[in-house]
Coordinates of C-alpha atoms in Angstrom, one line a residue:
Chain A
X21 CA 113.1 8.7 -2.2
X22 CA 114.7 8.8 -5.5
X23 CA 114.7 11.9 -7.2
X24 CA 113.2 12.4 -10.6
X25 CA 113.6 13.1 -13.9
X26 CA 112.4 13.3 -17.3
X27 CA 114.0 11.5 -20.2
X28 CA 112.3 12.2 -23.8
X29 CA 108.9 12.5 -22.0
X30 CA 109.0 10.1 -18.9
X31 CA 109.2 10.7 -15.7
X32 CA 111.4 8.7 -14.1
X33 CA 113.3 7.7 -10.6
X34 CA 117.5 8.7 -11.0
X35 CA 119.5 6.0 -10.7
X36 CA 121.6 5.8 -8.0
X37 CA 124.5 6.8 -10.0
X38 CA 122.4 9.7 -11.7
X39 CA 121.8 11.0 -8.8
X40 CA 125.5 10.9 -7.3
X41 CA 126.3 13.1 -10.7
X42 CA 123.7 15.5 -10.2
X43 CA 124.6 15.6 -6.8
X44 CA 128.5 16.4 -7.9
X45 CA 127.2 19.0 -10.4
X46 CA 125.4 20.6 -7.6
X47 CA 127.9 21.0 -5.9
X48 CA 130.5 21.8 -8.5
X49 CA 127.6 25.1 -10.1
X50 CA 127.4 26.3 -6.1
X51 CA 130.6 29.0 -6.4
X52 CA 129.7 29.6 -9.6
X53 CA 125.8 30.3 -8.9
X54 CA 127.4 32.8 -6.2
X55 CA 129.6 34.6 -8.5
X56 CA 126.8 34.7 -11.1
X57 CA 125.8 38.3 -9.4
X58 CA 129.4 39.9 -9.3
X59 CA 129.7 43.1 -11.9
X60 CA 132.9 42.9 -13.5
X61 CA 133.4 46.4 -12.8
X62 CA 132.4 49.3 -10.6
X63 CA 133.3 53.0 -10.9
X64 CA 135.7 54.7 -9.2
X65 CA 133.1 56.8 -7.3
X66 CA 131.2 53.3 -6.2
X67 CA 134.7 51.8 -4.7
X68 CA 135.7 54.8 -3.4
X69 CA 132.6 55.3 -1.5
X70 CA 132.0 51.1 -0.4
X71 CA 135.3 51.5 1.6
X72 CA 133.8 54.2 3.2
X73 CA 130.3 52.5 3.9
X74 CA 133.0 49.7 5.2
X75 CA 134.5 52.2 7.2
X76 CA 138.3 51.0 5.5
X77 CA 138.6 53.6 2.9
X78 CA 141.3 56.0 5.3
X79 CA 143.0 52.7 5.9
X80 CA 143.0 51.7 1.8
X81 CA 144.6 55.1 1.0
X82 CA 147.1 55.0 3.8
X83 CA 148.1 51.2 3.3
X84 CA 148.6 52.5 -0.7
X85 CA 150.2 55.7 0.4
X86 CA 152.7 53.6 2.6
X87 CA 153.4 51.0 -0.4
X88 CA 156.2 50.9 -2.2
X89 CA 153.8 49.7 -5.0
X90 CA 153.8 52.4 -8.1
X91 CA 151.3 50.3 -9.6
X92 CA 148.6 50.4 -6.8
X93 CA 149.8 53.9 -6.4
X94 CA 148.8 54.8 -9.6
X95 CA 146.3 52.7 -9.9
X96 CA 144.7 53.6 -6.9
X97 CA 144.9 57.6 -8.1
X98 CA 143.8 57.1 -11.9
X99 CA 141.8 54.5 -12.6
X100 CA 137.9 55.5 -13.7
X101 CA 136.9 52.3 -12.6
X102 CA 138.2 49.0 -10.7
X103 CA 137.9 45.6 -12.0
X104 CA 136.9 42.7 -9.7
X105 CA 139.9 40.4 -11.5
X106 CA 142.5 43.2 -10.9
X107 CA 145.7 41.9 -9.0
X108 CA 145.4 45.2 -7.5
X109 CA 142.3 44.7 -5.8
X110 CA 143.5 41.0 -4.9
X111 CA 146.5 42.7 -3.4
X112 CA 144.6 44.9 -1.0
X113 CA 142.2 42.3 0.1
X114 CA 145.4 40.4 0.7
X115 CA 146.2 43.2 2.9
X116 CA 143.1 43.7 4.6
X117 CA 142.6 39.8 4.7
X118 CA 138.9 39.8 3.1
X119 CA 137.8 36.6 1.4
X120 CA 136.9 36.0 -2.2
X121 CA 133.0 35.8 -1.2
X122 CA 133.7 39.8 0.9
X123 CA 134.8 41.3 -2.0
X124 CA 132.5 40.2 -4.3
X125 CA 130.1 41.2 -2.1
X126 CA 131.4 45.1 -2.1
X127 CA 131.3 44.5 -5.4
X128 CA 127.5 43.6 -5.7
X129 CA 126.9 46.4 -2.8
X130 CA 128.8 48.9 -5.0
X131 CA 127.2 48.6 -7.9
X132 CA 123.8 49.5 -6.2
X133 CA 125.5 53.0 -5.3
X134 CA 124.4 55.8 -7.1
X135 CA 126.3 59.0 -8.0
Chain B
X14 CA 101.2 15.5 -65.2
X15 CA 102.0 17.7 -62.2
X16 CA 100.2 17.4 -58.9
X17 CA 100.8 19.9 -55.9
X18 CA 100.3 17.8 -53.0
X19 CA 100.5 20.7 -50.5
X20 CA 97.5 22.7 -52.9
X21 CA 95.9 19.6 -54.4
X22 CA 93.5 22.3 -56.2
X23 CA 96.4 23.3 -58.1
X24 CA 96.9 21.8 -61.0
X25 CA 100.3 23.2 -62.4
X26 CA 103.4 24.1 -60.7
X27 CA 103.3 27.3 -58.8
X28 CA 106.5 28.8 -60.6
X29 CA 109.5 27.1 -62.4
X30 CA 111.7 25.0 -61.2
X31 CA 109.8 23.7 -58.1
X32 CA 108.4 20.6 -58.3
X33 CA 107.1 17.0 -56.0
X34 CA 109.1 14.0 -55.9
X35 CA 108.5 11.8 -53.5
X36 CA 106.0 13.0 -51.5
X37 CA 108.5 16.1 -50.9
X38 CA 108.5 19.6 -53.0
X39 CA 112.0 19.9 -54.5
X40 CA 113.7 22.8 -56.4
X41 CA 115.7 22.3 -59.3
X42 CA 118.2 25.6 -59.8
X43 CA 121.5 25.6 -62.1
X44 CA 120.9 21.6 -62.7
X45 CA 121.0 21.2 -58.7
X46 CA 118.3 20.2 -56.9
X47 CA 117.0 20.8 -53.4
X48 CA 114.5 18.8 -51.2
X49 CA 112.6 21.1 -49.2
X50 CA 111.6 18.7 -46.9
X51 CA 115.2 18.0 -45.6
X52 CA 116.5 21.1 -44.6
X53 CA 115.4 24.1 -41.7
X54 CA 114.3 23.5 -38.8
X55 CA 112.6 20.7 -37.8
X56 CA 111.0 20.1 -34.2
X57 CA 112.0 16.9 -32.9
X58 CA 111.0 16.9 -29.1
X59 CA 109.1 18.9 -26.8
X60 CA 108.8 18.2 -22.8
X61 CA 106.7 19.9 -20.6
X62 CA 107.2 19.7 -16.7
X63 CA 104.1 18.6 -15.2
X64 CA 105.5 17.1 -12.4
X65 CA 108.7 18.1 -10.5
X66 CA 111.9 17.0 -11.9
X67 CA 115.7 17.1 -11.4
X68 CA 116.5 17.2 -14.3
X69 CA 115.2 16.8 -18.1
X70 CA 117.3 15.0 -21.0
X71 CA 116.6 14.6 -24.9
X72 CA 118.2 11.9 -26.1
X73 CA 118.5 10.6 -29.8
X74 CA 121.2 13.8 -31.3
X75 CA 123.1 12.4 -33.8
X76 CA 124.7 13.8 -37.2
X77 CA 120.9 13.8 -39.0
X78 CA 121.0 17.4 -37.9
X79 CA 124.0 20.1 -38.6
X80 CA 122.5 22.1 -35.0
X81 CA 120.4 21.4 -32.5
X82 CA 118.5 24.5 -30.7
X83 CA 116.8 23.4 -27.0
X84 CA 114.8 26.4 -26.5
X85 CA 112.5 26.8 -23.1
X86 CA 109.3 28.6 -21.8
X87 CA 108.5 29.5 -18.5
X88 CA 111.3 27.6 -16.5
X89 CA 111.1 27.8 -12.9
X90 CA 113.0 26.2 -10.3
X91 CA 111.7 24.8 -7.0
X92 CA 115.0 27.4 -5.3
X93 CA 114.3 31.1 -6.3
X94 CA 117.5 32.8 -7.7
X95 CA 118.9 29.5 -9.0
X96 CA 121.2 28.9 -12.6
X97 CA 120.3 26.6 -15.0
X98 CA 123.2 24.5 -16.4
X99 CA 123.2 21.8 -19.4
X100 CA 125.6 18.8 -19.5
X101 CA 126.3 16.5 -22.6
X102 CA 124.9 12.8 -22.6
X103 CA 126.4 9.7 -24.0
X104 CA 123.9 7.0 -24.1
X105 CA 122.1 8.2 -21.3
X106 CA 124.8 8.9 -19.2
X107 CA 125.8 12.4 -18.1
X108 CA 129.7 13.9 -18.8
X109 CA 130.4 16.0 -16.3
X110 CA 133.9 15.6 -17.0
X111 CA 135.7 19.4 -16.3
X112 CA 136.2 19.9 -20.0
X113 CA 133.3 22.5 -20.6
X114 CA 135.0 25.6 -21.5
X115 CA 132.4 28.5 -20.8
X116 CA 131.6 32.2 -20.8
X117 CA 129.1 34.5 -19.8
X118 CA 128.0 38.0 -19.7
X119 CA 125.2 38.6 -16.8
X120 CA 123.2 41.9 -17.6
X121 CA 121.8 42.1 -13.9
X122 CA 118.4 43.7 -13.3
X123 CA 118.9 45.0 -10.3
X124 CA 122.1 47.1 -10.2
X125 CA 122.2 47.5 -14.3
X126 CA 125.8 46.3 -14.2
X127 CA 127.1 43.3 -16.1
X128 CA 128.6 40.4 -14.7
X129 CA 131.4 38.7 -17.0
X130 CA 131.4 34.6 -16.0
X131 CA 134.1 32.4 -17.5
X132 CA 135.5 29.1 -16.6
X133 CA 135.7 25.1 -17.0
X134 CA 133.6 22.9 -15.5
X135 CA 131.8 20.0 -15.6
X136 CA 128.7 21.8 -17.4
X137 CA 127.6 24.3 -19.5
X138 CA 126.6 27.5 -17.6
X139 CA 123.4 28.9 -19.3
X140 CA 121.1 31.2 -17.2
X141 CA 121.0 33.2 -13.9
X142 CA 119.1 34.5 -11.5
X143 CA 116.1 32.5 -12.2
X144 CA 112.8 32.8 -10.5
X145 CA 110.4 30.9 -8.8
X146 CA 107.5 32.7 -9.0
X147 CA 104.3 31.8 -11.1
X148 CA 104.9 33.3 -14.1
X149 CA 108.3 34.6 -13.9
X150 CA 109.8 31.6 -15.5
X151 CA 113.0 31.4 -17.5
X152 CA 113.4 31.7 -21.5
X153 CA 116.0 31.2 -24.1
X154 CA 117.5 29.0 -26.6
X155 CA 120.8 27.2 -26.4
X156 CA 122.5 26.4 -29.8
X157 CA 124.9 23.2 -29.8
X158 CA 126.7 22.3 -33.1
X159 CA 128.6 19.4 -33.8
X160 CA 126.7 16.6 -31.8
X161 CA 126.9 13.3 -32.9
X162 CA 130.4 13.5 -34.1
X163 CA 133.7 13.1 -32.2
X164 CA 136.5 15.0 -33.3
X165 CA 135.3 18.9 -33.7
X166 CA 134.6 20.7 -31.1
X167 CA 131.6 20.7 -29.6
X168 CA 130.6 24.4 -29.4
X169 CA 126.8 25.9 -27.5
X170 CA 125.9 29.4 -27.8
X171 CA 123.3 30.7 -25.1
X172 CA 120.9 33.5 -24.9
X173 CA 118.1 32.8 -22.4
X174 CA 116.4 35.7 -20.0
X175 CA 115.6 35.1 -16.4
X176 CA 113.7 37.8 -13.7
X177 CA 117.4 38.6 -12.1
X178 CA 119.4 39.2 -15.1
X179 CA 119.8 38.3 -18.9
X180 CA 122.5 35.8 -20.2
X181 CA 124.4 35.4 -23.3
X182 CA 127.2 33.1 -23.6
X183 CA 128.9 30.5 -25.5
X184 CA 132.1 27.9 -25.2
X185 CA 133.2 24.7 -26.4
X186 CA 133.4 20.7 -25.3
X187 CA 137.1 20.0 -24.9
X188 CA 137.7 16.6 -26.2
X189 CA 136.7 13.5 -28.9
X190 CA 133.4 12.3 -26.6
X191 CA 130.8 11.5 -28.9
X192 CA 127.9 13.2 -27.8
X193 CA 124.0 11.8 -28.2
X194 CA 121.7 13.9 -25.9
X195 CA 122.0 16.5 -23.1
X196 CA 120.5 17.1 -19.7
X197 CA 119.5 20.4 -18.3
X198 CA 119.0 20.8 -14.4
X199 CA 118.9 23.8 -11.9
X200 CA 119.1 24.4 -8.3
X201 CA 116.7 21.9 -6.7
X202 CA 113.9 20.5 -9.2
X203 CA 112.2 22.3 -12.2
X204 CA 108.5 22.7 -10.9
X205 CA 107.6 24.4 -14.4
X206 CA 108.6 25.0 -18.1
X207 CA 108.2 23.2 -21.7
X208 CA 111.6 22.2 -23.1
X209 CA 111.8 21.9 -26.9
X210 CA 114.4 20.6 -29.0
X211 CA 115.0 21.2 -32.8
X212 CA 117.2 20.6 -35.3
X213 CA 118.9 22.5 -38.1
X214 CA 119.7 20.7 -41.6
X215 CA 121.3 22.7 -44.1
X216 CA 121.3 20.3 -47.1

């Protein structure tokens, strides 16, 4: 069955080609939809405690520690908070090999933590 | 002699300057003159979801107006947690060309965080999070300026409220289309809501 929609008050069947373009822009909004949920930031003390609750966090430090990386380094000892976009946090999921969809859901997980 | 057609009991102008012609009240100021009847906000459409659609489209957005604003009540989705996105519409087809330039800032319920969205697609991003329980449905108002012509930009702004998280976001149409309606979908079908769509005149 067709599906349906309504155009300026009538109900009516999709064509077959409006319904192959909502089908694309299904599709298309899915990773979107997902990312919809991701905080841009967290604080330091809601990373810092996720890797725990992921059981990485001695691993994090040593892997920065063990970098030649003054960036992380510093990063990884100032910063109040930690962006989702950083290319420091893309580096150490490089390292630790966690997807995109992993990290945003620390993110999301993080967020929920409460100092 | 002067006749108020909107207070017919009246028999003299309610202050100077203001008069009928026409059939519409006019104001004359500095030797310019304004017809109240062609400019605000007019409402030119309004769909209610009685049965469960896809997808709901206004056609007929030309140049009359200088904005249109497609504001909806109670918007559910048939998939709970779903977006709502809005795509241009040329004749009654659908662009979902990837030239949607788009932004949004998510305040999420849950974890009182905020979620910063940006990219380009084939649609215009415009709530989160919705719900689909009785009652819960999605509100808001999307703003879209410069329909109906085909070289600005066509620009939206966004400000809708869902059960998961508020959104308020705008961007721009990257390109010459010429633009006559627009379709708004979600996840699945819309089970509830009433769209309406109005239009702005400044002059």
């Amino acid at each position: 069955m067709a599906l349906l929609h309504m155009v300026d008050g009538v109900v009516l069947e999709m064509s077959p080609e409006e319904e192959a373009d909502f089908t694309a822009r299904q599709a298309a909004s899915a990773a979107d939809a997902a990312k919809a949920l991701v905080p841009a930031t967290v604080s330091r003390f809601q990373f810092r405690k996720q890797l725990r609750v992921m059981g990485i966090f001695s691993d994090v430090d040593a892997a920065i520690a063990a970098s030649n990386d003054v960036d992380l380094q510093e990063a990884w000892a100032d910063a109040t908070e930690f962006d989702r976009t950083s290319p420091n946090v893309a580096k150490m999921a490089a390292t630790f090999k966690l997807t995109d969809e992993q990290v945003d859901a620390a993110f999301i997980a993080a967020a929920q933590i409460r100092a | 002699m002067f006749t108020n057609k909107i207070a017919p009991e009246l028999t003299q102008p309610l202050w100077d300057g203001v008069a009928v012609n026409g059939g519409r009240a006019v104001i004359t100021q500095d030797g310019k003159t304004l017809t109240l009847a062609q400019q605000g906000m007019a409402l030119l459409s309004v769909q209610t979801v009685t049965t469960a659609v896809a997808a709901i489209t206004f056609n007929n957005m030309d140049t009359t107006y200088d904005e249109y604003i497609l504001e909806f009540n109670n918007a559910s989705p048939s998939v709970n947690n779903s977006n709502i996105y809005v795509q241009y519409v040329t004749n009654g087809s659908v662009n979902s060309s990837a030239n949607y330039n788009w932004h949004v800032d998510i305040s999420v319920m849950a974890t009182s965080t905020v979620s910063s969205n940006g990219g380009t697609s084939g649609y215009i991003y415009a709530a989160a999070a919705t719900s689909n329980t009785a009652g819960w449905g999605t509100q808001g108002r999307i703003h879209f300026y410069n329909m109906g012509a085909t070289n600005p930009v066509k620009y939206w702004t966004v400000f809708t409220v869902a059960s998961g998280g508020q959104c308020i976001g705008s961007g721009y149409f990257n390109g010459s289309a010429l633009f006559n309606g627009i379709q708004i979908s979600t996840t699945g079908n819309f089970t509830s809501g009433t769209f309406r769509l109005y239009g702005v005149r400044s002059v």
